[in-house]
C-alpha positions as a LaTeX table, in Angstrom:
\begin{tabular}{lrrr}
\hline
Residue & $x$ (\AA) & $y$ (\AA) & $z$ (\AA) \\
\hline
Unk1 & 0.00 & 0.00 & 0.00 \\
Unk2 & 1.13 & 2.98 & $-1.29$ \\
Unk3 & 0.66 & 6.02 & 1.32 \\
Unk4 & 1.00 & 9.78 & $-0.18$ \\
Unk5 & 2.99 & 11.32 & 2.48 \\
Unk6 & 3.16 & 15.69 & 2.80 \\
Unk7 & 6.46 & 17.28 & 3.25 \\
Unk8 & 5.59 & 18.26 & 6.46 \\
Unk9 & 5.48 & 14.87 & 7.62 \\
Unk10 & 8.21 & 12.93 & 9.33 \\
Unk11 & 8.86 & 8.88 & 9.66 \\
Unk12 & 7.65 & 8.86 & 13.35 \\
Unk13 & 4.16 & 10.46 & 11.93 \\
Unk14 & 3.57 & 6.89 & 10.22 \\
Unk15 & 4.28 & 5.11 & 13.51 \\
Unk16 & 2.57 & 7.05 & 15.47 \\
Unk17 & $-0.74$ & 6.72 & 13.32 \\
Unk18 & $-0.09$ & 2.84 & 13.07 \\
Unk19 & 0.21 & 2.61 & 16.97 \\
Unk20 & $-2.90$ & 4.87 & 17.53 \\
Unk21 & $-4.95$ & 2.79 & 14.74 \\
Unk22 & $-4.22$ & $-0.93$ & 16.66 \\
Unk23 & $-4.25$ & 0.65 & 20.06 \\
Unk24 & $-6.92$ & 3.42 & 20.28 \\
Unk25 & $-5.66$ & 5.85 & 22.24 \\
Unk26 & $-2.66$ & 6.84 & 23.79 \\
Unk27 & $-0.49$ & 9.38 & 25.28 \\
Unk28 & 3.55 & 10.17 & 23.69 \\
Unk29 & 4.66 & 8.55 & 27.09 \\
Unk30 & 2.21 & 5.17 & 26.20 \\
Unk31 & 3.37 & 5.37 & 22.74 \\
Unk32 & 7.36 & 5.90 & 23.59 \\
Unk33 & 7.09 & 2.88 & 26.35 \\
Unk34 & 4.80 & 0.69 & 24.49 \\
Unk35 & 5.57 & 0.42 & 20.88 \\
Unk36 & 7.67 & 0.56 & 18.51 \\
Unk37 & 7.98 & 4.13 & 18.56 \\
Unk38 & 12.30 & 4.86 & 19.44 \\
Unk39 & 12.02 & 8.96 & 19.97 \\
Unk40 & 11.55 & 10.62 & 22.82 \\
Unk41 & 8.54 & 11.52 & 24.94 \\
Unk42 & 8.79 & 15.38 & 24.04 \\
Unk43 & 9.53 & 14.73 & 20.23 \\
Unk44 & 6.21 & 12.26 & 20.14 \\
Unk45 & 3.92 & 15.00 & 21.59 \\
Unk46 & 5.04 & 17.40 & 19.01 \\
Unk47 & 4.28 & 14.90 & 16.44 \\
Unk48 & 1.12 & 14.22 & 17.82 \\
Unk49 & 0.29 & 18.26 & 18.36 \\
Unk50 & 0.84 & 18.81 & 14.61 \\
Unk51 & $-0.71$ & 15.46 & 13.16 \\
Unk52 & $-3.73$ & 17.32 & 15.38 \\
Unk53 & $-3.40$ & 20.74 & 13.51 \\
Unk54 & $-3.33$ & 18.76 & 10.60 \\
Unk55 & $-6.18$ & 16.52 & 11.13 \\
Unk56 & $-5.21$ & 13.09 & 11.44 \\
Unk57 & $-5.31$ & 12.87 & 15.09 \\
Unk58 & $-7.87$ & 13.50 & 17.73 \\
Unk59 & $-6.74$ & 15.07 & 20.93 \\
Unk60 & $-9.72$ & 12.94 & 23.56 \\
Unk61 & $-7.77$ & 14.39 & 26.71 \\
Unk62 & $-4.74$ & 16.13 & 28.38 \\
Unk63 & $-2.33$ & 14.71 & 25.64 \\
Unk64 & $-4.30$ & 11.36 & 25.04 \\
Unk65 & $-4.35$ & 10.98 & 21.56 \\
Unk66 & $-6.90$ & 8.92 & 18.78 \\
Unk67 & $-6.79$ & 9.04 & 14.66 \\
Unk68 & $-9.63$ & 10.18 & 12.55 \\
Unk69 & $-11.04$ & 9.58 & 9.86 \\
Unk70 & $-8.47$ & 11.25 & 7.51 \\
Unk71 & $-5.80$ & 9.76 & 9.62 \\
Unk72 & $-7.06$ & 6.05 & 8.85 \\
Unk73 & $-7.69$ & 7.26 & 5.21 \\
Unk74 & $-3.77$ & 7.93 & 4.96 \\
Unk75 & $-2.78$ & 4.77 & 6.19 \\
Unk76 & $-4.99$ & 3.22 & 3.92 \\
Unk77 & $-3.20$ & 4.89 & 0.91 \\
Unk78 & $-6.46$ & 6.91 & $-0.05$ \\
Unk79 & $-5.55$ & 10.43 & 1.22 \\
Unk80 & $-2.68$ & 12.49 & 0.01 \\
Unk81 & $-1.57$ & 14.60 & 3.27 \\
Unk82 & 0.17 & 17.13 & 0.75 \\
Unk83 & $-2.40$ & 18.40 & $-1.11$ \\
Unk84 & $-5.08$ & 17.02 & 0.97 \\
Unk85 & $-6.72$ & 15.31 & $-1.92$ \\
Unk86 & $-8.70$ & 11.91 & $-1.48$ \\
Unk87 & $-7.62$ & 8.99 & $-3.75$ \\
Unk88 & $-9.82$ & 6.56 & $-5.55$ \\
Unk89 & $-8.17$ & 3.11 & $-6.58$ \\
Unk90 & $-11.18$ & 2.25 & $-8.61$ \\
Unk91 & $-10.41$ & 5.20 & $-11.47$ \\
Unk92 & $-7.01$ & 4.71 & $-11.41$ \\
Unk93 & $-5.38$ & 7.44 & $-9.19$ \\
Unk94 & $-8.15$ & 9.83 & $-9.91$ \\
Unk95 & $-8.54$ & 12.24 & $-6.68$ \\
Unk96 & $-11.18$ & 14.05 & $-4.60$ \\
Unk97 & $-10.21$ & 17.57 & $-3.11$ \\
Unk98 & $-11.18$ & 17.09 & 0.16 \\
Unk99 & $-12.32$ & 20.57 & 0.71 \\
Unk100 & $-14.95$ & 20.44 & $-2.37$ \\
Unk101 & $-15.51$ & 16.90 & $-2.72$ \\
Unk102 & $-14.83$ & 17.49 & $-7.28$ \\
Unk103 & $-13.05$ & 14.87 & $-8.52$ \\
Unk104 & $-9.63$ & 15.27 & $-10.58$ \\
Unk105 & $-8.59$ & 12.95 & $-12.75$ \\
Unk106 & $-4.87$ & 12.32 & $-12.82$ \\
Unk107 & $-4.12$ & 10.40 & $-16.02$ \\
\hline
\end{tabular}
């Protein structure tokens, strides 16, 4: 599965979505202790801060932590965090903007 990473994302935003989408919800200090997660504590919650501004995380309580909807789309491959467009596999690539829900085809 192909996921369509933004520039503004980093390697640890990938793990920290994958923990949060098995686990449910979690803090940085649950997510440094109990997975595979090797950053630290501080560096996790900033991740988790800006996958919030962007979206793909929920914030539930005082830095507890669960993924949305576009969050699990991303892991799935069907949402492009760059230009926040949704992708279709059945036309081939062809994309939704997010914002409008018009399709754009790609080929």
């Amino acid at each position: 599965m192909l996921r369509h990473s933004g520039n503004w994302m980093t390697l640890v935003d990938d793990r920290i979505l994958e923990y949060l989408y098995e686990n449910e919800a979690a803090s940085p200090t649950e997510m440094m202790k109990g997975g595979p997660i090797k950053f630290s504590r501080a560096y996790i919650g900033r991740r988790c801060k800006k996958l919030k501004e962007e979206g793909l995380l929920r914030e539930i309580s005082d830095a507890t932590y669960v993924i949305t909807e576009d969050g699990e789309a991303y892991l799935k491959g069907h949402l492009d965090t760059e230009d926040w467009q949704y992708i279709d596999d059945e036309t081939n690539g062809d994309t939704q903007n997010n914002s409008t829900g018009d399709t754009v085809n790609n080929s």
